[in-house]
Amino acid sequence: MSEELLFANALKSSKAFNLIKNDFSLGLGNAYLIISQDDEAVQSFFRLIGCAVFCEQHHSACLECDTCLQVLHYNHPDIKFFNVEKTAIKADNMRAYLDESRKKSFSGNLLIFIERLDLTSERVMNFLLKSLEEPPKGVSFFIGTANENGVLETIKSRCRKVYLDIFPDDVILEELKALNVPDETAEIAVACADGQLGKARRIALSEDYAKSYNLVVELLTKMKKSADIVFMSNIFDRNDKKNESNVEVLNIMSILLRDVMVYKNNPSELRDGPIKEDIKKIAESFSASAAEHCILAVNEAKRKLYSPACNPQAIADSLLFSILEAKHTWR
Ligand SMILES: [Zn+2]
């Protein structure tokens, strides 16, 4: 396994990689649009493609030969990685990228990787469109976007669309184990990652995430009557001005409630392990309909958290009341 490339095994065996694979020997297209919300995985995926195109071992992306290492160290002369900061690209920067794309390559192939184009204004995207309309010879653009609608229709129509996989739990678990993430942390991360490698890694590396997770499990398991609300409504951090960790708490709640619904309908759909045990405990006091109505209440709380004059404590109280009410109504 390569220590140089995150998620190497998962990405190499991904459907997305296999879709592009044939083109490495048959000839690359002018433009690809890689669609995924997982920025970290896309960044690794781009480097993997660079390795595969130039690898000394017949496009195998061995990640070990001198050329692969050159790519992994961002030193390959015929590969440009742009917008690795993942921000809105400014007009001057886009012009500079396009100037680079018109330079002569050493190998006959020039790969231009641009991350998160969806953050960029339409005006600046239009500069890129011109290059895609009359692509310089031997140049292939790989454009990353978190969502399809964030990219101009005219750009999309000139790209081959590739959706980066939603990865299965066991694949993500393997990658986290390879990163030496402890078992229990890895299980929580997999359960909450929505099939995204980067998100799973972020969760696994976050000190507070497991704490929030345990807090939510305890709340959903133990809160039985309105008198309990007083002791449990400290779910939000009042100092969390940007609401990041508060929204995270609500996301965890949604994920657990969704799993309760899955478990109620078909217990074998959840993977055996510590998370399933937590879900089993929570499911003792929730019907599938109650869980569904609670998810709606959580979404409502999330919406309120984003409003400028929000009062986190009042939102927490009202959410917990709604949960109790749903549990009671949909027994
Ligand atoms: Zn190689």
mmCIF file of C-alpha atoms and ligand atoms in Angstrom:
data_model
loop_
_atom_site.group_PDB
_atom_site.id
_atom_site.type_symbol
_atom_site.label_atom_id
_atom_site.label_comp_id
_atom_site.label_asym_id
_atom_site.label_seq_id
_atom_site.Cartn_x
_atom_site.Cartn_y
_atom_site.Cartn_z
ATOM 1 C CA MET A 1 0.000 0.000 0.000
ATOM 2 C CA SER A 2 1.234 3.453 -0.813
ATOM 3 C CA GLU A 3 1.774 5.808 2.065
ATOM 4 C CA GLU A 4 1.848 8.654 -0.402
ATOM 5 C CA LEU A 5 -1.736 8.510 -1.600
ATOM 6 C CA LEU A 6 -4.778 8.593 0.652
ATOM 7 C CA PHE A 7 -7.447 5.964 -0.062
ATOM 8 C CA ALA A 8 -5.296 4.412 -2.811
ATOM 9 C CA ASN A 9 -6.878 0.952 -2.708
ATOM 10 C CA ALA A 10 -10.464 2.151 -2.557
ATOM 11 C CA LEU A 11 -9.940 4.621 -5.399
ATOM 12 C CA LYS A 12 -8.088 2.143 -7.591
ATOM 13 C CA SER A 13 -10.953 -0.324 -7.352
ATOM 14 C CA SER A 14 -13.636 2.367 -7.704
ATOM 15 C CA LYS A 15 -16.129 2.299 -10.564
ATOM 16 C CA ALA A 16 -15.076 5.839 -11.453
ATOM 17 C CA PHE A 17 -11.440 4.858 -11.936
ATOM 18 C CA ASN A 18 -12.387 1.833 -13.977
ATOM 19 C CA LEU A 19 -14.526 3.995 -16.248
ATOM 20 C CA ILE A 20 -11.538 6.162 -17.133
ATOM 21 C CA LYS A 21 -9.031 3.304 -17.159
ATOM 22 C CA ASN A 22 -9.514 2.248 -20.783
ATOM 23 C CA ASP A 23 -8.732 5.753 -21.932
ATOM 24 C CA PHE A 24 -5.227 5.559 -20.463
ATOM 25 C CA SER A 25 -4.130 3.244 -23.253
ATOM 26 C CA LEU A 26 -6.704 4.127 -25.930
ATOM 27 C CA GLY A 27 -6.206 7.865 -25.574
ATOM 28 C CA LEU A 28 -7.589 10.362 -23.120
ATOM 29 C CA GLY A 29 -10.566 12.570 -23.863
ATOM 30 C CA ASN A 30 -10.310 16.368 -23.815
ATOM 31 C CA ALA A 31 -12.342 16.883 -20.684
ATOM 32 C CA TYR A 32 -13.766 14.951 -17.775
ATOM 33 C CA LEU A 33 -16.090 16.215 -15.088
ATOM 34 C CA ILE A 34 -15.549 14.394 -11.801
ATOM 35 C CA ILE A 35 -18.598 14.762 -9.575
ATOM 36 C CA SER A 36 -18.322 14.197 -5.833
ATOM 37 C CA GLN A 37 -18.929 16.060 -2.588
ATOM 38 C CA ASP A 38 -15.846 14.419 -1.157
ATOM 39 C CA ASP A 39 -13.110 16.994 -1.811
ATOM 40 C CA GLU A 40 -10.394 14.950 -0.185
ATOM 41 C CA ALA A 41 -11.193 11.852 -2.225
ATOM 42 C CA VAL A 42 -11.286 13.895 -5.437
ATOM 43 C CA GLN A 43 -7.850 15.315 -4.676
ATOM 44 C CA SER A 44 -6.464 11.799 -4.263
ATOM 45 C CA PHE A 45 -8.369 10.589 -7.296
ATOM 46 C CA PHE A 46 -6.763 13.287 -9.451
ATOM 47 C CA ARG A 47 -3.283 12.272 -8.347
ATOM 48 C CA LEU A 48 -4.116 8.621 -8.975
ATOM 49 C CA ILE A 49 -5.170 9.449 -12.531
ATOM 50 C CA GLY A 50 -1.926 11.359 -13.035
ATOM 51 C CA CYS A 51 0.012 8.296 -11.869
ATOM 52 C CA ALA A 52 -1.985 5.963 -14.102
ATOM 53 C CA VAL A 53 -1.393 8.053 -17.219
ATOM 54 C CA PHE A 54 2.378 8.311 -16.776
ATOM 55 C CA CYS A 55 3.304 5.235 -14.657
ATOM 56 C CA GLU A 56 6.312 3.294 -15.937
ATOM 57 C CA GLN A 57 4.409 0.042 -15.333
ATOM 58 C CA HIS A 58 1.919 0.238 -18.235
ATOM 59 C CA HIS A 59 -0.606 2.608 -16.702
ATOM 60 C CA SER A 60 -0.877 0.479 -13.582
ATOM 61 C CA ALA A 61 -0.474 3.455 -11.200
ATOM 62 C CA CYS A 62 1.990 1.426 -9.152
ATOM 63 C CA LEU A 63 2.554 4.468 -6.895
ATOM 64 C CA GLU A 64 6.164 3.334 -6.456
ATOM 65 C CA CYS A 65 8.070 3.956 -9.679
ATOM 66 C CA ASP A 66 10.009 7.209 -10.063
ATOM 67 C CA THR A 67 7.339 8.684 -12.327
ATOM 68 C CA CYS A 68 4.488 7.859 -9.944
ATOM 69 C CA LEU A 69 6.487 9.419 -7.102
ATOM 70 C CA GLN A 70 7.062 12.506 -9.211
ATOM 71 C CA VAL A 71 3.304 12.815 -9.687
ATOM 72 C CA LEU A 72 2.589 12.196 -6.009
ATOM 73 C CA HIS A 73 5.075 14.883 -5.036
ATOM 74 C CA TYR A 74 3.440 17.365 -7.431
ATOM 75 C CA ASN A 75 6.642 17.466 -9.486
ATOM 76 C CA HIS A 76 5.620 16.000 -12.820
ATOM 77 C CA PRO A 77 6.235 18.538 -15.605
ATOM 78 C CA ASP A 78 3.177 17.506 -17.646
ATOM 79 C CA ILE A 79 0.666 17.655 -14.837
ATOM 80 C CA LYS A 80 -0.829 20.815 -13.406
ATOM 81 C CA PHE A 81 -2.934 20.750 -10.281
ATOM 82 C CA PHE A 82 -5.027 23.895 -10.014
ATOM 83 C CA ASN A 83 -7.285 25.304 -7.310
ATOM 84 C CA VAL A 84 -6.081 22.870 -4.662
ATOM 85 C CA GLU A 85 -7.213 25.571 -2.184
ATOM 86 C CA LYS A 86 -10.760 24.841 -3.361
ATOM 87 C CA THR A 87 -11.949 28.437 -3.564
ATOM 88 C CA ALA A 88 -13.670 30.580 -6.179
ATOM 89 C CA ILE A 89 -11.124 30.903 -9.010
ATOM 90 C CA LYS A 90 -10.309 34.525 -9.840
ATOM 91 C CA ALA A 91 -10.260 35.695 -13.446
ATOM 92 C CA ASP A 92 -6.480 36.237 -13.475
ATOM 93 C CA ASN A 93 -5.832 32.815 -12.031
ATOM 94 C CA MET A 94 -8.076 31.133 -14.577
ATOM 95 C CA ARG A 95 -6.248 32.982 -17.371
ATOM 96 C CA ALA A 96 -2.945 31.743 -15.936
ATOM 97 C CA TYR A 97 -4.228 28.153 -15.830
ATOM 98 C CA LEU A 98 -5.304 28.380 -19.444
ATOM 99 C CA ASP A 99 -1.942 29.841 -20.461
ATOM 100 C CA GLU A 100 -0.323 26.790 -18.867
ATOM 101 C CA SER A 101 -2.612 24.512 -20.865
ATOM 102 C CA ARG A 102 -1.305 26.005 -24.116
ATOM 103 C CA LYS A 103 2.336 25.285 -23.322
ATOM 104 C CA LYS A 104 4.045 22.436 -25.112
ATOM 105 C CA SER A 105 4.189 19.245 -23.100
ATOM 106 C CA PHE A 106 7.279 17.056 -22.753
ATOM 107 C CA SER A 107 5.479 13.755 -23.242
ATOM 108 C CA GLY A 108 2.756 14.711 -25.709
ATOM 109 C CA ASN A 109 0.162 14.553 -22.926
ATOM 110 C CA LEU A 110 -0.654 17.430 -20.640
ATOM 111 C CA LEU A 111 -3.048 16.898 -17.760
ATOM 112 C CA ILE A 112 -4.825 19.857 -16.179
ATOM 113 C CA PHE A 113 -6.633 19.137 -12.928
ATOM 114 C CA ILE A 114 -8.962 21.823 -11.587
ATOM 115 C CA GLU A 115 -10.648 21.284 -8.229
ATOM 116 C CA ARG A 116 -14.100 22.544 -7.221
ATOM 117 C CA LEU A 117 -15.002 24.525 -10.325
ATOM 118 C CA ASP A 118 -18.528 24.861 -8.906
ATOM 119 C CA LEU A 119 -17.262 27.575 -6.520
ATOM 120 C CA THR A 120 -16.262 29.821 -9.411
ATOM 121 C CA SER A 121 -18.400 32.540 -11.022
ATOM 122 C CA GLU A 122 -20.054 31.929 -14.383
ATOM 123 C CA ARG A 123 -18.045 34.731 -15.949
ATOM 124 C CA VAL A 124 -14.733 33.066 -15.064
ATOM 125 C CA MET A 125 -16.062 29.626 -15.988
ATOM 126 C CA ASN A 126 -16.707 31.015 -19.442
ATOM 127 C CA PHE A 127 -12.961 31.532 -20.000
ATOM 128 C CA LEU A 128 -12.506 27.825 -19.479
ATOM 129 C CA LEU A 129 -15.338 27.087 -21.888
ATOM 130 C CA LYS A 130 -13.372 28.670 -24.730
ATOM 131 C CA SER A 131 -10.481 26.265 -24.118
ATOM 132 C CA LEU A 132 -12.853 23.323 -24.048
ATOM 133 C CA GLU A 133 -14.398 24.404 -27.337
ATOM 134 C CA GLU A 134 -11.021 24.431 -29.055
ATOM 135 C CA PRO A 135 -8.919 22.144 -26.895
ATOM 136 C CA PRO A 136 -5.152 22.403 -27.312
ATOM 137 C CA LYS A 137 -3.718 19.181 -28.739
ATOM 138 C CA GLY A 138 -2.800 16.468 -26.228
ATOM 139 C CA VAL A 139 -4.367 18.355 -23.332
ATOM 140 C CA SER A 140 -6.888 16.701 -21.027
ATOM 141 C CA PHE A 141 -8.846 18.662 -18.455
ATOM 142 C CA PHE A 142 -10.109 16.979 -15.309
ATOM 143 C CA ILE A 143 -12.618 19.216 -13.595
ATOM 144 C CA GLY A 144 -13.862 18.536 -10.090
ATOM 145 C CA THR A 145 -17.260 19.668 -8.870
ATOM 146 C CA ALA A 146 -19.222 18.958 -5.705
ATOM 147 C CA ASN A 147 -22.467 19.159 -7.621
ATOM 148 C CA GLU A 148 -23.440 18.923 -11.237
ATOM 149 C CA ASN A 149 -25.602 22.035 -11.228
ATOM 150 C CA GLY A 150 -22.719 24.207 -10.095
ATOM 151 C CA VAL A 151 -21.066 23.954 -13.505
ATOM 152 C CA LEU A 152 -22.253 25.711 -16.692
ATOM 153 C CA GLU A 153 -24.379 23.543 -18.938
ATOM 154 C CA THR A 154 -22.111 24.444 -21.863
ATOM 155 C CA ILE A 155 -19.049 23.161 -19.974
ATOM 156 C CA LYS A 156 -20.820 20.001 -18.883
ATOM 157 C CA SER A 157 -21.815 19.181 -22.430
ATOM 158 C CA ARG A 158 -18.143 19.106 -23.437
ATOM 159 C CA CYS A 159 -17.068 16.845 -20.593
ATOM 160 C CA ARG A 160 -17.360 13.159 -19.967
ATOM 161 C CA LYS A 161 -19.230 12.896 -16.669
ATOM 162 C CA VAL A 162 -17.793 10.577 -14.040
ATOM 163 C CA TYR A 163 -19.463 10.199 -10.650
ATOM 164 C CA LEU A 164 -17.030 9.255 -7.920
ATOM 165 C CA ASP A 165 -18.400 6.251 -6.048
ATOM 166 C CA ILE A 166 -20.378 6.235 -2.843
ATOM 167 C CA PHE A 167 -18.134 3.683 -1.161
ATOM 168 C CA PRO A 168 -19.433 0.619 0.722
ATOM 169 C CA ASP A 169 -18.882 0.517 4.497
ATOM 170 C CA ASP A 170 -16.343 -2.303 4.399
ATOM 171 C CA VAL A 171 -14.177 -0.471 1.855
ATOM 172 C CA ILE A 172 -14.152 2.680 4.010
ATOM 173 C CA LEU A 173 -13.424 0.604 7.103
ATOM 174 C CA GLU A 174 -10.383 -0.937 5.405
ATOM 175 C CA GLU A 175 -9.044 2.494 4.465
ATOM 176 C CA LEU A 176 -9.488 3.773 8.027
ATOM 177 C CA LYS A 177 -7.741 0.704 9.413
ATOM 178 C CA ALA A 178 -4.870 1.370 7.017
ATOM 179 C CA LEU A 179 -4.653 4.821 8.622
ATOM 180 C CA ASN A 180 -4.420 3.155 12.052
ATOM 181 C CA VAL A 181 -7.773 4.497 13.221
ATOM 182 C CA PRO A 182 -8.916 2.570 16.342
ATOM 183 C CA ASP A 183 -11.779 0.112 15.685
ATOM 184 C CA GLU A 184 -14.515 1.856 17.614
ATOM 185 C CA THR A 185 -13.722 5.281 16.155
ATOM 186 C CA ALA A 186 -13.639 3.744 12.690
ATOM 187 C CA GLU A 187 -17.075 2.167 13.185
ATOM 188 C CA ILE A 188 -18.608 5.524 14.146
ATOM 189 C CA ALA A 189 -16.890 7.232 11.236
ATOM 190 C CA VAL A 190 -18.141 4.675 8.724
ATOM 191 C CA ALA A 191 -21.692 4.877 10.068
ATOM 192 C CA CYS A 192 -21.754 8.664 9.735
ATOM 193 C CA ALA A 193 -19.759 9.166 6.521
ATOM 194 C CA ASP A 194 -22.485 8.656 3.888
ATOM 195 C CA GLY A 195 -20.104 6.569 1.819
ATOM 196 C CA GLN A 196 -17.489 9.326 1.584
ATOM 197 C CA LEU A 197 -13.857 8.463 2.276
ATOM 198 C CA GLY A 198 -12.756 11.988 3.141
ATOM 199 C CA LYS A 199 -15.689 12.563 5.437
ATOM 200 C CA ALA A 200 -14.976 9.272 7.221
ATOM 201 C CA ARG A 201 -11.359 10.304 7.723
ATOM 202 C CA ARG A 202 -12.336 13.741 9.022
ATOM 203 C CA ILE A 203 -14.759 12.191 11.495
ATOM 204 C CA ALA A 204 -12.163 9.648 12.586
ATOM 205 C CA LEU A 205 -9.572 12.356 13.208
ATOM 206 C CA SER A 206 -11.949 14.688 15.051
ATOM 207 C CA GLU A 207 -11.609 14.545 18.816
ATOM 208 C CA ASP A 208 -15.105 15.865 19.426
ATOM 209 C CA TYR A 209 -17.026 13.712 17.002
ATOM 210 C CA ALA A 210 -17.099 10.547 19.129
ATOM 211 C CA LYS A 211 -18.148 12.679 22.097
ATOM 212 C CA SER A 212 -21.052 14.165 20.132
ATOM 213 C CA TYR A 213 -21.996 10.736 18.842
ATOM 214 C CA ASN A 214 -22.135 9.254 22.343
ATOM 215 C CA LEU A 215 -24.140 12.230 23.587
ATOM 216 C CA VAL A 216 -26.758 11.750 20.866
ATOM 217 C CA VAL A 217 -26.976 7.986 21.453
ATOM 218 C CA GLU A 218 -27.512 8.598 25.154
ATOM 219 C CA LEU A 219 -30.157 11.211 24.487
ATOM 220 C CA LEU A 220 -32.112 9.065 22.041
ATOM 221 C CA THR A 221 -31.881 6.026 24.327
ATOM 222 C CA LYS A 222 -32.644 7.618 27.665
ATOM 223 C CA MET A 223 -34.980 10.527 27.062
ATOM 224 C CA LYS A 224 -38.409 9.192 28.014
ATOM 225 C CA LYS A 225 -40.460 12.046 29.492
ATOM 226 C CA SER A 226 -40.588 15.834 29.394
ATOM 227 C CA ALA A 227 -38.895 16.102 32.794
ATOM 228 C CA ASP A 228 -35.781 14.561 31.171
ATOM 229 C CA ILE A 229 -35.458 17.456 28.747
ATOM 230 C CA VAL A 230 -33.923 19.723 31.370
ATOM 231 C CA PHE A 231 -31.030 17.312 31.782
ATOM 232 C CA MET A 232 -30.536 16.635 28.116
ATOM 233 C CA SER A 233 -31.016 19.923 26.321
ATOM 234 C CA ASN A 234 -27.303 20.799 26.554
ATOM 235 C CA ILE A 235 -26.704 19.222 23.158
ATOM 236 C CA PHE A 236 -25.579 22.480 21.562
ATOM 237 C CA ASP A 237 -22.421 24.402 22.240
ATOM 238 C CA ARG A 238 -23.351 28.032 22.877
ATOM 239 C CA ASN A 239 -19.881 29.194 21.865
ATOM 240 C CA ASP A 240 -20.152 27.553 18.489
ATOM 241 C CA LYS A 241 -20.782 30.793 16.613
ATOM 242 C CA LYS A 242 -20.452 29.240 13.178
ATOM 243 C CA ASN A 243 -22.777 26.428 14.229
ATOM 244 C CA GLU A 244 -20.456 23.795 12.782
ATOM 245 C CA SER A 245 -20.467 21.418 15.717
ATOM 246 C CA ASN A 246 -24.147 22.092 16.422
ATOM 247 C CA VAL A 247 -25.117 21.156 12.883
ATOM 248 C CA GLU A 248 -22.891 18.104 13.237
ATOM 249 C CA VAL A 249 -24.875 17.006 16.316
ATOM 250 C CA LEU A 250 -28.071 17.274 14.279
ATOM 251 C CA ASN A 251 -26.496 15.364 11.396
ATOM 252 C CA ILE A 252 -25.545 12.550 13.751
ATOM 253 C CA MET A 253 -29.097 12.519 15.070
ATOM 254 C CA SER A 254 -30.509 12.246 11.528
ATOM 255 C CA ILE A 255 -28.138 9.424 10.659
ATOM 256 C CA LEU A 256 -29.005 7.424 13.784
ATOM 257 C CA LEU A 257 -32.748 7.952 13.273
ATOM 258 C CA ARG A 258 -32.434 6.925 9.628
ATOM 259 C CA ASP A 259 -30.643 3.765 10.750
ATOM 260 C CA VAL A 260 -33.448 3.138 13.260
ATOM 261 C CA MET A 261 -35.907 3.231 10.351
ATOM 262 C CA VAL A 262 -33.743 0.832 8.349
ATOM 263 C CA TYR A 263 -33.400 -1.466 11.353
ATOM 264 C CA LYS A 264 -37.153 -1.490 12.010
ATOM 265 C CA ASN A 265 -37.883 -2.423 8.413
ATOM 266 C CA ASN A 266 -35.109 -4.969 7.964
ATOM 267 C CA PRO A 267 -32.557 -5.535 10.765
ATOM 268 C CA SER A 268 -30.197 -7.484 8.508
ATOM 269 C CA GLU A 269 -29.595 -4.390 6.360
ATOM 270 C CA LEU A 270 -27.375 -2.915 9.081
ATOM 271 C CA ARG A 271 -23.873 -4.270 9.438
ATOM 272 C CA ASP A 272 -23.206 -6.163 12.675
ATOM 273 C CA GLY A 273 -21.014 -4.268 15.104
ATOM 274 C CA PRO A 274 -21.103 -1.677 17.890
ATOM 275 C CA ILE A 275 -23.184 0.811 15.872
ATOM 276 C CA LYS A 276 -25.902 -1.754 15.256
ATOM 277 C CA GLU A 277 -26.000 -2.383 19.013
ATOM 278 C CA ASP A 278 -26.555 1.345 19.587
ATOM 279 C CA ILE A 279 -29.309 1.394 16.976
ATOM 280 C CA LYS A 280 -30.964 -1.633 18.592
ATOM 281 C CA LYS A 281 -31.040 0.189 21.927
ATOM 282 C CA ILE A 282 -32.514 3.342 20.409
ATOM 283 C CA ALA A 283 -35.043 1.351 18.360
ATOM 284 C CA GLU A 284 -36.569 -0.082 21.533
ATOM 285 C CA SER A 285 -38.427 3.183 22.105
ATOM 286 C CA PHE A 286 -38.956 4.376 18.503
ATOM 287 C CA SER A 287 -41.328 3.079 15.855
ATOM 288 C CA ALA A 288 -40.251 3.563 12.238
ATOM 289 C CA SER A 289 -42.870 6.310 11.855
ATOM 290 C CA ALA A 290 -41.706 8.028 15.036
ATOM 291 C CA ALA A 291 -38.135 7.991 13.729
ATOM 292 C CA GLU A 292 -39.325 9.437 10.417
ATOM 293 C CA HIS A 293 -41.175 12.295 12.131
ATOM 294 C CA CYS A 294 -38.179 12.970 14.345
ATOM 295 C CA ILE A 295 -35.969 13.336 11.259
ATOM 296 C CA LEU A 296 -38.352 16.033 10.013
ATOM 297 C CA ALA A 297 -38.059 17.782 13.386
ATOM 298 C CA VAL A 298 -34.256 17.585 13.187
ATOM 299 C CA ASN A 299 -34.322 19.134 9.704
ATOM 300 C CA GLU A 300 -36.507 21.927 11.037
ATOM 301 C CA ALA A 301 -34.047 22.522 13.893
ATOM 302 C CA LYS A 302 -31.185 22.644 11.415
ATOM 303 C CA ARG A 303 -33.032 25.249 9.357
ATOM 304 C CA LYS A 304 -33.605 27.374 12.487
ATOM 305 C CA LEU A 305 -29.948 27.097 13.505
ATOM 306 C CA TYR A 306 -28.982 28.762 10.241
ATOM 307 C CA SER A 307 -31.257 31.756 10.808
ATOM 308 C CA PRO A 308 -29.306 34.837 11.933
ATOM 309 C CA ALA A 309 -31.149 35.491 15.190
ATOM 310 C CA CYS A 310 -31.236 31.904 16.345
ATOM 311 C CA ASN A 311 -31.308 30.869 19.980
ATOM 312 C CA PRO A 312 -29.633 27.452 20.208
ATOM 313 C CA GLN A 313 -31.068 26.662 23.632
ATOM 314 C CA ALA A 314 -34.645 27.336 22.533
ATOM 315 C CA ILE A 315 -34.068 25.273 19.376
ATOM 316 C CA ALA A 316 -32.718 22.359 21.425
ATOM 317 C CA ASP A 317 -35.675 22.470 23.849
ATOM 318 C CA SER A 318 -38.206 22.601 21.063
ATOM 319 C CA LEU A 319 -36.488 19.759 19.188
ATOM 320 C CA LEU A 320 -36.475 17.500 22.243
ATOM 321 C CA PHE A 321 -40.173 18.210 22.848
ATOM 322 C CA SER A 322 -40.921 17.344 19.232
ATOM 323 C CA ILE A 323 -39.008 14.070 19.584
ATOM 324 C CA LEU A 324 -40.963 13.104 22.699
ATOM 325 C CA GLU A 325 -44.200 14.059 21.014
ATOM 326 C CA ALA A 326 -43.411 12.005 17.911
ATOM 327 C CA LYS A 327 -42.455 9.013 20.038
ATOM 328 C CA HIS A 328 -45.778 9.322 21.849
ATOM 329 C CA THR A 329 -47.958 9.906 18.797
ATOM 330 C CA TRP A 330 -46.369 7.202 16.596
ATOM 331 C CA ARG A 331 -45.996 4.399 19.089
HETATM 332 ZN ZN ZN B 1 4.280 3.739 -11.352
#
